[in-house]
Short mmCIF file of C-alpha atoms and ligand atoms in Angstrom, two decimals:
data_model
loop_
_atom_site.label_atom_id
_atom_site.label_comp_id
_atom_site.label_asym_id
_atom_site.label_seq_id
_atom_site.Cartn_x
_atom_site.Cartn_y
_atom_site.Cartn_z
CA MET A 4 -38.38 -9.62 6.01
CA THR A 5 -34.90 -11.90 5.71
CA GLU A 6 -32.39 -12.76 7.72
CA TYR A 7 -29.30 -14.04 7.58
CA ASP A 8 -26.51 -15.46 10.02
CA VAL A 9 -23.60 -12.42 8.13
CA ILE A 10 -24.13 -9.09 6.02
CA ILE A 11 -21.42 -8.04 4.32
CA VAL A 12 -21.20 -4.59 2.95
CA GLY A 13 -18.91 -4.02 -0.16
CA ALA A 14 -17.50 -7.19 -2.20
CA GLY A 15 -14.03 -5.56 -2.64
CA PRO A 16 -10.99 -8.29 -0.94
CA GLY A 17 -11.99 -7.72 2.08
CA GLY A 18 -15.81 -8.45 1.82
CA SER A 19 -15.31 -11.15 -0.93
CA VAL A 20 -12.68 -12.81 1.55
CA SER A 21 -15.09 -12.71 4.42
CA ALA A 22 -17.81 -14.05 2.62
CA LYS A 23 -16.37 -16.98 0.88
CA PHE A 24 -15.03 -18.27 4.81
CA CYS A 25 -18.56 -16.75 6.08
CA ALA A 26 -20.33 -19.61 3.66
CA GLU A 27 -18.08 -22.36 4.13
CA ALA A 28 -18.81 -22.83 7.67
CA GLY A 29 -22.54 -23.06 6.63
CA LEU A 30 -23.54 -19.61 7.58
CA LYS A 31 -26.11 -17.65 5.90
CA THR A 32 -24.41 -14.77 4.19
CA VAL A 33 -25.16 -12.37 1.91
CA PHE A 34 -23.08 -9.45 0.28
CA PHE A 35 -23.56 -6.44 -1.42
CA GLU A 36 -21.73 -3.77 -4.35
CA ARG A 37 -22.77 -0.82 -5.41
CA GLY A 38 -20.77 -1.54 -8.56
CA ARG A 39 -22.65 -3.54 -11.74
CA LYS A 40 -19.71 -6.21 -11.20
CA PRO A 41 -16.78 -6.27 -7.98
CA GLY A 42 -14.74 -4.18 -9.48
CA GLU A 43 -15.84 -1.49 -11.41
CA LYS A 44 -15.48 1.53 -8.47
CA ASN A 45 -12.37 0.97 -7.91
CA ALA A 46 -8.90 1.90 -9.35
CA SER A 47 -7.95 0.40 -12.27
CA GLY A 48 -5.10 -2.12 -11.16
CA CYS A 49 -3.07 -2.92 -7.93
CA GLY A 50 0.25 -4.81 -7.23
CA LEU A 51 -0.34 -7.92 -4.86
CA GLY A 52 2.42 -8.37 -2.27
CA PRO A 53 3.76 -12.27 -1.38
CA ARG A 54 1.69 -12.29 1.63
CA MET A 55 -1.37 -12.92 -0.15
CA TRP A 56 0.16 -16.44 -1.18
CA ARG A 57 1.70 -16.94 2.19
CA GLU A 58 -1.54 -16.52 3.80
CA PHE A 59 -3.76 -17.75 1.15
CA PRO A 60 -1.87 -20.59 -0.90
CA GLU A 61 -4.93 -22.04 -1.58
CA MET A 62 -6.85 -19.43 -3.06
CA MET A 63 -4.23 -17.75 -4.42
CA LYS A 64 -2.81 -20.53 -6.63
CA ARG A 65 -5.93 -20.25 -8.36
CA LEU A 66 -5.11 -16.87 -9.48
CA THR A 67 -4.29 -17.29 -13.57
CA PRO A 68 -3.89 -16.03 -16.54
CA ASP A 69 -7.09 -17.57 -17.70
CA VAL A 70 -8.99 -15.53 -15.14
CA ALA A 71 -7.02 -12.27 -14.81
CA PRO A 72 -5.33 -12.17 -18.36
CA ASN A 73 -2.84 -9.08 -17.34
CA LEU A 74 -1.70 -10.97 -14.98
CA ARG A 75 1.90 -9.66 -14.72
CA MET A 76 4.69 -10.96 -12.72
CA ALA A 77 7.27 -7.72 -11.26
CA SER A 78 10.84 -9.62 -10.12
CA CYS A 79 12.23 -5.85 -9.87
CA VAL A 80 11.89 -2.44 -8.81
CA ILE A 81 12.93 0.50 -10.61
CA ASN A 82 13.43 3.59 -9.09
CA HIS A 83 13.59 6.57 -10.92
CA TYR A 84 15.68 10.07 -8.89
CA LEU A 85 14.85 13.13 -10.17
CA ASN A 86 16.97 16.39 -9.53
CA LYS A 87 14.65 19.99 -8.74
CA GLU A 88 14.88 20.56 -12.69
CA MET A 89 13.36 17.06 -12.97
CA GLU A 90 16.29 15.75 -14.83
CA GLU A 91 16.69 12.47 -14.22
CA ILE A 92 19.93 11.73 -12.31
CA ALA A 93 20.01 8.58 -10.87
CA VAL A 94 18.26 4.89 -11.39
CA GLU A 95 18.95 1.93 -9.80
CA MET A 96 16.98 -1.28 -10.01
CA TYR A 97 16.46 -4.42 -6.96
CA TYR A 98 15.57 -7.74 -7.15
CA PRO A 99 15.01 -9.18 -3.60
CA THR A 100 17.85 -9.46 -1.95
CA ALA A 101 19.54 -12.56 0.16
CA SER A 102 17.23 -11.73 3.41
CA VAL A 103 14.55 -12.71 2.01
CA THR A 104 12.83 -16.00 3.85
CA TYR A 105 10.16 -17.02 2.37
CA GLU A 106 10.74 -19.16 -1.22
CA PRO A 107 8.51 -17.55 -3.54
CA ALA A 108 9.20 -13.73 -2.60
CA LYS A 109 12.55 -14.78 -3.88
CA LYS A 110 11.21 -14.63 -7.46
CA PHE A 111 8.58 -12.00 -6.68
CA ILE A 112 7.87 -8.41 -5.57
CA THR A 113 4.05 -8.11 -6.72
CA MET A 114 1.88 -9.25 -8.93
CA ASN A 115 0.37 -7.00 -10.92
CA CYS A 116 -3.68 -7.49 -11.90
CA TYR A 117 -6.20 -4.92 -12.75
CA ARG A 118 -9.18 -4.69 -10.52
CA SER A 119 -11.98 -5.48 -13.51
CA GLU A 120 -10.14 -8.89 -13.34
CA PHE A 121 -9.34 -9.86 -9.94
CA ASP A 122 -12.33 -8.83 -7.80
CA PRO A 123 -14.43 -10.68 -10.21
CA TRP A 124 -12.16 -13.48 -9.52
CA ILE A 125 -12.26 -13.38 -6.09
CA SER A 126 -15.79 -12.61 -5.62
CA SER A 127 -16.79 -15.51 -7.39
CA LEU A 128 -14.34 -18.00 -4.87
CA ALA A 129 -17.00 -16.72 -2.00
CA VAL A 130 -20.74 -17.40 -4.48
CA GLU A 131 -18.86 -20.80 -5.35
CA ALA A 132 -18.90 -20.77 -1.11
CA GLY A 133 -22.44 -20.53 -0.91
CA ALA A 134 -22.45 -16.47 -0.13
CA GLU A 135 -25.30 -14.77 -2.30
CA LEU A 136 -23.91 -11.96 -4.30
CA ARG A 137 -26.06 -9.31 -4.91
CA THR A 138 -24.43 -6.26 -7.14
CA SER A 139 -25.66 -2.83 -7.88
CA THR A 140 -27.17 -2.76 -4.71
CA LEU A 141 -26.12 0.69 -2.34
CA ILE A 142 -26.30 0.06 1.09
CA LYS A 143 -27.55 3.78 2.57
CA ASP A 144 -28.48 2.78 5.75
CA LEU A 145 -28.08 0.53 9.21
CA ILE A 146 -31.03 -0.85 11.05
CA LYS A 147 -30.94 -0.11 14.54
CA ASP A 148 -33.15 -1.41 17.06
CA ASP A 149 -34.46 0.16 19.70
CA LYS A 150 -31.41 0.11 22.04
CA GLY A 151 -29.35 1.50 19.17
CA LYS A 152 -27.15 -2.14 18.00
CA THR A 153 -27.52 -2.64 14.42
CA ILE A 154 -29.59 -5.25 12.83
CA GLY A 155 -29.32 -5.37 9.45
CA VAL A 156 -28.78 -2.29 6.71
CA GLN A 157 -30.99 -0.98 4.34
CA THR A 158 -30.66 -0.36 0.25
CA ASP A 159 -31.18 2.77 -1.40
CA THR A 160 -34.25 1.29 -2.83
CA GLY A 161 -35.72 0.88 0.87
CA GLU A 162 -35.43 -2.98 0.98
CA LYS A 163 -34.49 -3.90 5.08
CA ILE A 164 -31.86 -6.88 5.26
CA PHE A 165 -31.52 -8.09 9.10
CA GLY A 166 -28.54 -9.89 9.56
CA LYS A 167 -27.13 -11.65 13.19
CA ILE A 168 -23.52 -9.90 12.23
CA ILE A 169 -22.70 -6.84 9.65
CA ILE A 170 -19.19 -6.61 8.66
CA GLY A 171 -17.79 -3.35 6.93
CA ALA A 172 -16.02 -4.29 4.03
CA ASP A 173 -16.47 -0.60 1.99
CA GLY A 174 -13.59 0.84 1.78
CA VAL A 175 -12.95 3.96 2.78
CA ILE A 176 -15.95 5.71 2.62
CA SER A 177 -17.94 2.64 4.52
CA THR A 178 -21.49 3.53 5.44
CA VAL A 179 -20.98 0.98 7.78
CA ALA A 180 -18.43 2.60 9.88
CA ILE A 181 -19.94 6.35 9.72
CA ARG A 182 -23.77 4.72 10.60
CA SER A 183 -22.05 2.56 13.26
CA GLY A 184 -20.34 5.73 14.98
CA LEU A 185 -17.63 3.85 14.35
CA ASN A 186 -15.99 6.15 12.34
CA PRO A 187 -17.98 9.19 11.83
CA ARG A 188 -15.14 10.79 9.60
CA TRP A 189 -10.99 10.50 9.01
CA ARG A 190 -9.09 13.11 10.59
CA PRO A 191 -7.00 14.97 7.04
CA ASP A 192 -4.08 12.91 8.73
CA GLN A 193 -5.49 9.33 7.99
CA ILE A 194 -6.44 10.04 4.84
CA THR A 195 -4.80 10.67 1.44
CA LEU A 196 -5.55 12.07 -1.76
CA VAL A 197 -4.03 9.50 -4.63
CA PRO A 198 -4.57 10.72 -8.68
CA GLN A 199 -3.42 8.55 -10.71
CA TYR A 200 -3.07 8.26 -14.95
CA ASP A 201 -3.69 5.08 -16.49
CA PHE A 202 -2.12 3.95 -19.50
CA SER A 203 -3.07 1.88 -22.56
CA ALA A 204 0.51 -0.26 -24.09
CA PRO A 205 1.07 -2.72 -27.44
CA PRO A 206 1.96 -6.02 -24.60
CA ASP A 207 4.31 -7.21 -27.41
CA ILE A 208 6.49 -3.65 -26.20
CA ILE A 209 5.18 -4.16 -22.92
CA ASP A 210 7.48 -7.75 -22.71
CA LYS A 211 10.36 -6.82 -25.10
CA MET A 212 11.14 -4.15 -22.49
CA PHE A 213 10.13 -5.97 -19.14
CA GLY A 214 9.54 -9.42 -20.02
CA SER A 215 11.27 -12.69 -18.37
CA ASP A 216 13.73 -11.77 -21.72
CA GLY A 217 13.28 -7.69 -21.71
CA LEU A 218 15.98 -4.62 -21.27
CA PHE A 219 14.44 -4.94 -17.49
CA ARG A 220 14.08 -8.27 -16.86
CA ASP A 221 11.12 -8.87 -14.97
CA ALA A 222 10.15 -5.24 -13.58
CA ALA A 223 7.14 -4.20 -13.43
CA ASP A 224 7.28 -1.81 -10.30
CA GLY A 225 8.66 1.45 -10.14
CA THR A 226 9.17 4.16 -8.13
CA TRP A 227 9.24 7.65 -9.16
CA TRP A 228 11.66 10.15 -6.24
CA GLY A 229 11.48 13.73 -7.05
CA VAL A 230 12.44 16.96 -5.18
CA THR A 231 9.34 18.94 -6.77
CA PHE A 232 6.11 16.50 -6.31
CA PRO A 233 5.43 13.39 -4.03
CA SER A 234 7.10 10.21 -4.42
CA ALA A 235 4.79 8.44 -7.04
CA TYR A 236 3.93 4.70 -8.27
CA GLN A 237 3.86 2.77 -11.06
CA VAL A 238 2.71 -0.51 -11.82
CA ILE A 239 3.09 -2.91 -14.97
CA PHE A 240 0.48 -5.07 -16.30
CA GLY A 241 0.35 -7.17 -19.32
CA ASP A 242 -1.48 -3.98 -22.10
CA GLY A 243 -0.36 -1.33 -20.36
CA PHE A 244 0.99 0.80 -16.96
CA HIS A 245 -0.13 2.65 -14.40
CA ILE A 246 1.21 6.02 -12.13
CA GLY A 247 0.10 7.71 -9.57
CA LEU A 248 1.24 9.65 -6.77
CA GLY A 249 -1.07 11.11 -2.73
CA ALA A 250 -0.34 12.39 0.00
CA TRP A 251 -2.52 12.92 3.17
CA MET A 252 -5.44 15.60 2.71
CA GLY A 253 -4.29 18.09 4.91
CA GLN A 254 -0.82 18.48 3.47
CA TRP A 255 -1.65 19.30 -0.65
CA THR A 256 -0.51 22.85 -1.47
CA SER A 257 -2.25 22.64 -4.91
CA ASN A 258 -4.10 20.65 -6.45
CA PRO A 259 -2.94 17.14 -6.63
CA ILE A 260 -3.41 17.05 -10.35
CA ASN A 261 -0.54 19.11 -10.49
CA PHE A 262 2.44 17.24 -8.48
CA LEU A 263 1.25 14.44 -11.17
CA ASN A 264 1.16 16.53 -14.20
CA LYS A 265 4.57 17.72 -13.31
CA LEU A 266 6.26 14.23 -13.80
CA ILE A 267 4.53 13.30 -16.27
CA SER A 268 5.25 15.53 -18.70
CA SER A 269 8.97 15.44 -17.14
CA ARG A 270 11.27 14.37 -19.74
CA PRO A 271 12.63 11.35 -18.52
CA PHE A 272 8.66 10.18 -18.17
CA GLN A 273 8.13 11.31 -21.78
CA ARG A 274 11.17 9.38 -22.79
CA MET A 275 9.12 5.80 -21.66
CA VAL A 276 6.02 6.90 -22.71
CA LYS A 277 7.75 7.04 -25.89
CA ALA A 278 9.75 4.17 -26.08
CA LEU A 279 6.51 2.30 -24.91
CA ASN A 280 4.27 4.07 -27.28
CA ALA A 281 2.40 3.99 -24.84
CA LYS A 282 -1.14 6.31 -24.44
CA PRO A 283 -3.62 7.95 -21.99
CA ARG A 284 -6.69 5.67 -21.36
CA GLU A 285 -8.05 7.28 -18.03
CA ILE A 286 -7.63 9.35 -15.52
CA GLN A 287 -8.70 8.42 -11.82
CA THR A 288 -8.37 9.91 -8.44
CA HIS A 289 -9.18 7.78 -5.75
CA LEU A 290 -8.90 8.68 -1.50
CA LEU A 291 -6.87 6.02 0.23
CA PRO A 292 -7.05 5.39 4.35
CA TRP A 293 -3.54 5.66 5.29
CA THR A 294 -3.14 6.19 9.51
CA GLN A 295 -1.00 4.97 11.99
CA GLU A 296 -3.25 3.02 14.00
CA PRO A 297 -6.40 0.91 12.74
CA ILE A 298 -9.60 2.65 14.50
CA LYS A 299 -12.01 0.79 16.53
CA THR A 300 -12.95 -1.86 14.47
CA TYR A 301 -16.23 -3.38 16.48
CA THR A 302 -18.86 -3.05 18.38
CA ASP A 303 -22.22 -4.33 18.95
CA ASN A 304 -23.09 -6.78 15.92
CA VAL A 305 -20.65 -4.75 13.67
CA MET A 306 -17.06 -5.69 12.28
CA LEU A 307 -14.93 -3.42 9.79
CA VAL A 308 -12.38 -4.61 7.47
CA GLY A 309 -10.19 -3.70 5.37
CA ASP A 310 -10.01 0.16 4.45
CA ALA A 311 -13.35 0.87 6.04
CA GLY A 312 -10.99 0.18 9.47
CA GLY A 313 -8.00 1.78 8.37
CA PHE A 314 -5.92 -1.49 7.49
CA PRO A 315 -3.12 -0.06 4.33
CA CYS A 316 -0.15 -0.44 5.81
CA PRO A 317 1.20 1.94 7.30
CA LEU A 318 4.34 1.89 5.43
CA GLU A 319 3.47 1.49 1.82
CA ALA A 320 -0.28 1.98 2.11
CA GLU A 321 -0.42 -1.63 0.94
CA GLY A 322 -4.16 -2.87 1.16
CA VAL A 323 -4.80 -5.25 -0.58
CA PHE A 324 -3.62 -8.10 1.50
CA PRO A 325 -4.60 -6.15 4.63
CA ALA A 326 -8.23 -5.89 3.92
CA MET A 327 -8.20 -10.37 2.63
CA GLU A 328 -6.65 -10.99 6.11
CA THR A 329 -9.00 -8.63 8.00
CA GLY A 330 -11.70 -9.97 6.22
CA LYS A 331 -11.11 -13.72 7.14
CA LEU A 332 -10.26 -12.56 10.72
CA ALA A 333 -13.02 -11.61 10.76
CA ALA A 334 -15.00 -14.78 9.42
CA GLU A 335 -13.38 -16.89 12.05
CA THR A 336 -15.01 -14.25 15.04
CA ALA A 337 -18.63 -14.34 13.32
CA ILE A 338 -18.30 -17.80 13.33
CA LYS A 339 -17.06 -18.32 16.52
CA CYS A 340 -19.95 -15.48 18.02
CA ILE A 341 -22.69 -16.21 16.05
CA ALA A 342 -22.29 -20.17 17.98
CA ASP A 343 -21.86 -18.97 20.60
CA GLY A 344 -24.71 -17.02 20.91
CA ASP A 345 -22.95 -13.91 21.74
CA THR A 346 -22.54 -11.68 18.57
CA SER A 347 -21.94 -8.16 21.28
CA LYS A 348 -19.15 -5.69 21.70
CA GLN A 349 -17.65 -8.60 24.17
CA GLY A 350 -18.08 -11.28 22.38
CA LEU A 351 -16.55 -9.48 18.65
CA LYS A 352 -13.85 -7.81 21.34
CA LEU A 353 -11.98 -11.54 19.95
CA TYR A 354 -11.74 -9.19 16.26
CA GLU A 355 -9.70 -7.31 17.73
CA GLU A 356 -7.46 -9.77 19.93
CA LYS A 357 -7.16 -11.51 16.45
CA TRP A 358 -6.25 -8.96 14.47
CA ARG A 359 -3.60 -7.45 16.72
CA LYS A 360 -1.59 -10.83 16.31
CA SER A 361 -1.43 -10.80 12.60
CA SER A 362 0.42 -10.26 10.50
CA THR A 363 -1.63 -6.56 9.66
CA GLY A 364 -1.60 -6.12 12.78
CA ILE A 365 2.18 -6.67 13.24
CA GLU A 366 2.32 -3.89 11.06
CA PHE A 367 1.02 -1.00 13.41
CA SER A 368 2.82 -2.37 16.42
CA THR A 369 6.08 -0.88 17.70
CA GLY A 370 7.79 0.66 14.57
CA GLY A 371 4.25 1.15 12.67
CA GLU A 372 4.36 5.06 13.61
CA THR A 373 8.42 5.36 13.59
CA LEU A 374 8.29 4.56 10.52
CA GLN A 375 5.50 5.67 8.85
CA ARG A 376 6.64 9.70 10.65
CA LEU A 377 9.63 8.70 8.33
CA TRP A 378 8.67 7.96 5.71
CA LYS A 379 6.02 10.96 5.59
CA ASN A 380 8.75 13.36 6.68
CA LEU A 381 11.17 12.68 3.85
CA PHE A 382 9.32 11.46 0.76
CA PHE A 383 6.18 13.09 0.92
CA SER A 384 8.06 15.84 2.52
CA VAL A 385 7.80 18.25 -0.66
CA GLN A 386 5.08 20.21 0.34
CA SER A 387 5.79 20.76 3.65
CA GLU A 388 7.87 24.06 5.52
CA LYS A 389 11.47 21.56 5.23
CA ASN A 390 11.24 19.55 2.11
CA ASN A 391 14.22 17.00 2.86
CA MET A 392 14.11 16.22 -0.29
CA GLU A 393 16.38 19.47 -1.84
CA TRP A 394 18.90 17.94 0.35
CA PHE A 395 18.01 13.93 0.24
CA ILE A 396 18.39 13.73 -3.72
CA PRO A 397 21.46 14.93 -4.19
CA LEU A 398 23.64 13.80 -0.79
CA TYR A 399 21.83 10.16 -2.01
CA HIS A 400 23.47 10.42 -5.40
CA GLU A 401 26.70 11.24 -4.00
CA ILE A 402 26.71 8.70 -1.80
CA ARG A 403 25.97 5.97 -4.20
CA GLY A 404 27.17 8.30 -7.79
CA GLY A 405 30.04 10.35 -6.86
CA HIS A 406 32.56 7.50 -7.38
CA PHE A 407 31.84 7.27 -11.45
CA ASP A 408 34.27 9.84 -12.38
CA TRP A 409 37.91 8.96 -13.80
CA SER A 410 38.60 12.89 -13.32
CA GLU A 411 40.72 12.91 -10.31
CA PRO A 412 42.32 10.98 -8.72
CA HIS A 413 40.53 8.42 -6.75
CA ILE A 414 41.67 9.83 -3.58
CA ILE A 415 41.02 13.00 -4.42
CA ARG A 416 37.86 12.43 -5.90
CA MET A 417 37.20 10.64 -2.27
CA ARG A 418 37.87 13.61 -0.61
CA GLN A 419 35.62 15.55 -3.17
CA ILE A 420 32.45 13.35 -2.28
CA LEU A 421 33.05 13.22 1.57
CA GLU A 422 33.23 17.14 1.69
CA THR A 423 30.12 17.22 -0.21
CA VAL A 424 28.35 14.79 1.70
CA ARG A 425 29.54 16.86 5.16
CA SER A 426 27.78 20.26 3.40
CA TYR A 427 24.43 18.59 3.76
CA ILE A 428 25.08 17.55 7.28
CA PRO A 429 23.61 20.21 8.92
CA GLN A 430 20.44 19.61 6.96
CA ALA A 431 20.62 15.42 7.42
CA MET A 432 21.59 15.37 11.00
CA PRO A 433 18.48 16.73 12.51
CA PHE A 434 16.60 14.74 10.79
CA PHE A 435 18.49 11.58 11.35
CA GLN A 436 18.00 12.37 15.28
CA LYS A 437 14.40 12.93 14.78
CA TYR A 438 13.44 10.08 12.75
CA VAL A 439 16.05 7.60 12.16
CA ILE A 440 17.37 7.26 15.81
CA PRO A 441 13.43 6.55 16.69
CA LEU A 442 12.99 3.74 14.33
CA ILE A 443 16.38 2.42 14.81
CA SER A 444 15.28 2.38 18.62
CA ASP A 445 12.19 0.72 18.23
CA VAL A 446 13.68 -1.96 15.64
CA ILE A 447 16.29 -2.58 18.12
CA GLU A 448 13.73 -3.15 21.45
CA GLU A 449 11.63 -5.57 18.85
CA ASP A 450 14.17 -8.20 18.42
CA LEU A 451 17.14 -7.50 21.42
CA ASN A 452 19.37 -9.85 19.67
CA LEU A 453 19.82 -7.34 17.30
CA LEU A 454 21.56 -4.62 20.06
CA PRO A 455 24.88 -6.68 20.23
CA LEU A 456 25.07 -6.37 16.69
CA PHE A 457 24.62 -2.86 16.22
CA ILE A 458 27.21 -2.45 18.39
CA LYS A 459 29.53 -4.50 16.56
CA LEU A 460 28.26 -2.76 13.23
CA THR A 461 29.16 0.43 14.76
CA GLU A 462 32.47 -0.55 16.38
CA GLY A 463 32.94 -1.59 12.35
CA LEU A 464 32.76 1.87 11.44
CA ARG A 465 34.92 3.60 13.89
CA PRO A 466 38.88 4.45 12.06
CA LYS A 467 41.47 2.42 13.87
CA LYS A 468 44.19 4.94 14.32
CA LYS A 469 47.74 3.88 13.01
CA LYS A 470 50.15 2.65 15.75
C1 LIG B 505 -4.76 4.43 -6.30
C2 LIG B 505 -4.91 3.44 -5.42
C3 LIG B 505 -3.91 2.10 -5.71
C4 LIG B 505 -3.34 1.57 -4.91
N1 LIG B 505 -2.89 0.35 -5.31
C5 LIG B 505 -2.17 -0.91 -4.11
C6 LIG B 505 -1.63 -1.58 -4.88
O1 LIG B 505 -0.97 -1.81 -5.52
N2 LIG B 505 -1.49 -2.86 -3.53
C7 LIG B 505 -2.17 -2.82 -3.06
O2 LIG B 505 -1.96 -4.18 -2.53
N3 LIG B 505 -3.20 -1.78 -2.58
C8 LIG B 505 -2.96 -0.88 -3.15
N4 LIG B 505 -4.24 0.63 -3.08
C9 LIG B 505 -5.04 0.07 -2.29
C10 LIG B 505 -6.21 -0.86 -1.94
O3 LIG B 505 -6.66 -0.84 -3.19
C11 LIG B 505 -6.90 -1.11 -1.06
O4 LIG B 505 -6.88 -0.79 0.29
C12 LIG B 505 -8.15 -2.22 -0.56
O5 LIG B 505 -8.79 -2.34 -2.16
C13 LIG B 505 -9.53 -2.43 0.10
O6 LIG B 505 -10.17 -3.44 0.11
P1 LIG B 505 -11.32 -3.57 0.84
O7 LIG B 505 -12.06 -4.39 0.23
O8 LIG B 505 -11.47 -3.37 2.22
O9 LIG B 505 -12.57 -2.28 0.59
P2 LIG B 505 -12.62 -1.91 -1.52
O10 LIG B 505 -11.49 -2.69 -2.20
O11 LIG B 505 -12.24 -0.60 -1.53
O12 LIG B 505 -13.96 -2.98 -1.74
C14 LIG B 505 -14.71 -2.11 -1.46
C15 LIG B 505 -16.21 -2.28 -2.28
O13 LIG B 505 -17.26 -1.60 -1.46
C16 LIG B 505 -18.11 -1.10 -2.56
N5 LIG B 505 -19.11 -0.27 -1.58
C17 LIG B 505 -18.84 0.62 -1.41
N6 LIG B 505 -19.61 1.27 -0.46
C18 LIG B 505 -20.57 0.42 -0.60
C19 LIG B 505 -21.98 0.74 -0.11
N7 LIG B 505 -22.22 1.96 0.27
N8 LIG B 505 -22.78 -0.40 -0.91
C20 LIG B 505 -22.51 -1.47 -1.27
N9 LIG B 505 -21.35 -1.85 -1.94
C21 LIG B 505 -20.29 -0.33 -1.28
C22 LIG B 505 -17.51 -0.72 -3.62
O14 LIG B 505 -18.02 -0.28 -4.93
C23 LIG B 505 -15.96 -1.65 -3.62
O15 LIG B 505 -16.51 -2.73 -4.72
C24 LIG B 505 -4.45 1.17 -3.86
C25 LIG B 505 -5.11 2.63 -3.65
C26 LIG B 505 -5.61 3.71 -4.28
C27 LIG B 505 -6.60 3.54 -4.12
#
């Protein structure tokens, strides 16, 4: 019988950060990974957001091409808009805007990294701090005392390991969440299914296209918006890229792969594949929690971090940073509660107090729900009864691109554009009332300074009558 202070299930970003901070504080810490090495069981790669550098500066300084050779900076997002016929009707590129205040985020939107490089690196920091990593070990169950409180874990070979605190960092299908009773199962509206293709491409061609002197300077993130498929993301790495799309479990109207195949076989996508000389490498399907509110994340001797707790951002499902931040907060809670000798749910309540105030928690406070409702009913409405992309894509195209026409005098063109925009009002207005106005009122409620600004802006929009 082995006794640890802290047992962590999972060596992804959440588990590794928890293990690092617990071990640094001198707690006897073990973390378990079912894969032969961390990262083996995850999606191919991810875009890492600047909040990771903001909250973990010392750690992130060490994520360099030496440890992650295919790391690629994305300073720009390319947006592709496809119509019903799957023709590309608009392409936009966006670099960070003037209102960005965090200095490094003025230079990059994400740093793109394969999980096969990121997870071994981040878990090595925990090992370096003194945590014990046990790979190829599946945790199958929790051990409970006669009062039903969790006191340890059991592996698939029957080995029992005891600890004062168990941190569930075991991702979307979390044995710790299920067996502790914190989350016996996800509701279909809390979880998405995400199919994804991974492509290889010659690094020199990627550089030519997306390098700092490339045609699309430092663009390494892409989004594909369409009328017939839920919005898709593209992430470019040193020697390839992946493209995926997702939707909530209850929302799919046919096999998710069909939607992705439709995009991949479209002419615009195939043009890009050809230009990059890209070859399909792997097809993957993963689950990802995408909730309006995390689940209950603690009980006696147990805390849940990252995906296990439903922490990915309610808008864009960014999940690596929330896993790391909740991992750190769970570690801080464990350190304090073990020192105080109170690891009961009353003691561990501190964890929820901490994450609610954190950057991750703010995402779920006012606005999280309204943002996700808007997002869900627009870019992901393709499979719903009311497909809002049917009017949104042509409306957006008209507003942004309508003036690129020299076939008429400009004033006539303006009238044509306004007339077309007006024809979409019957569909757009109910949408704005239902989803956009509640969001604007949430934003204003959060920061009342914006109210006078909002009034002033709308005042300026009212036409002034000529005397
Ligand atoms: C297709 C896809 C693309 C994504 N892209 C991005 C992105 O670009 N940027 C971003 O920030 N987020 C992205 N995410 C979300 C992100 O991957 C997750 O939110 C993040 O990995 C959560 O970290 P975690 O540590 O909580 O869990 P995980 O990373 O899932 O780690 C859990 C670990 O626990 C192990 N494990 C599970 N069960 C057991 C067990 N019983 N015993 C032992 N070990 C176990 C697993 O093997 C795994 O290594 C994406 C997700 C998907 C599915």
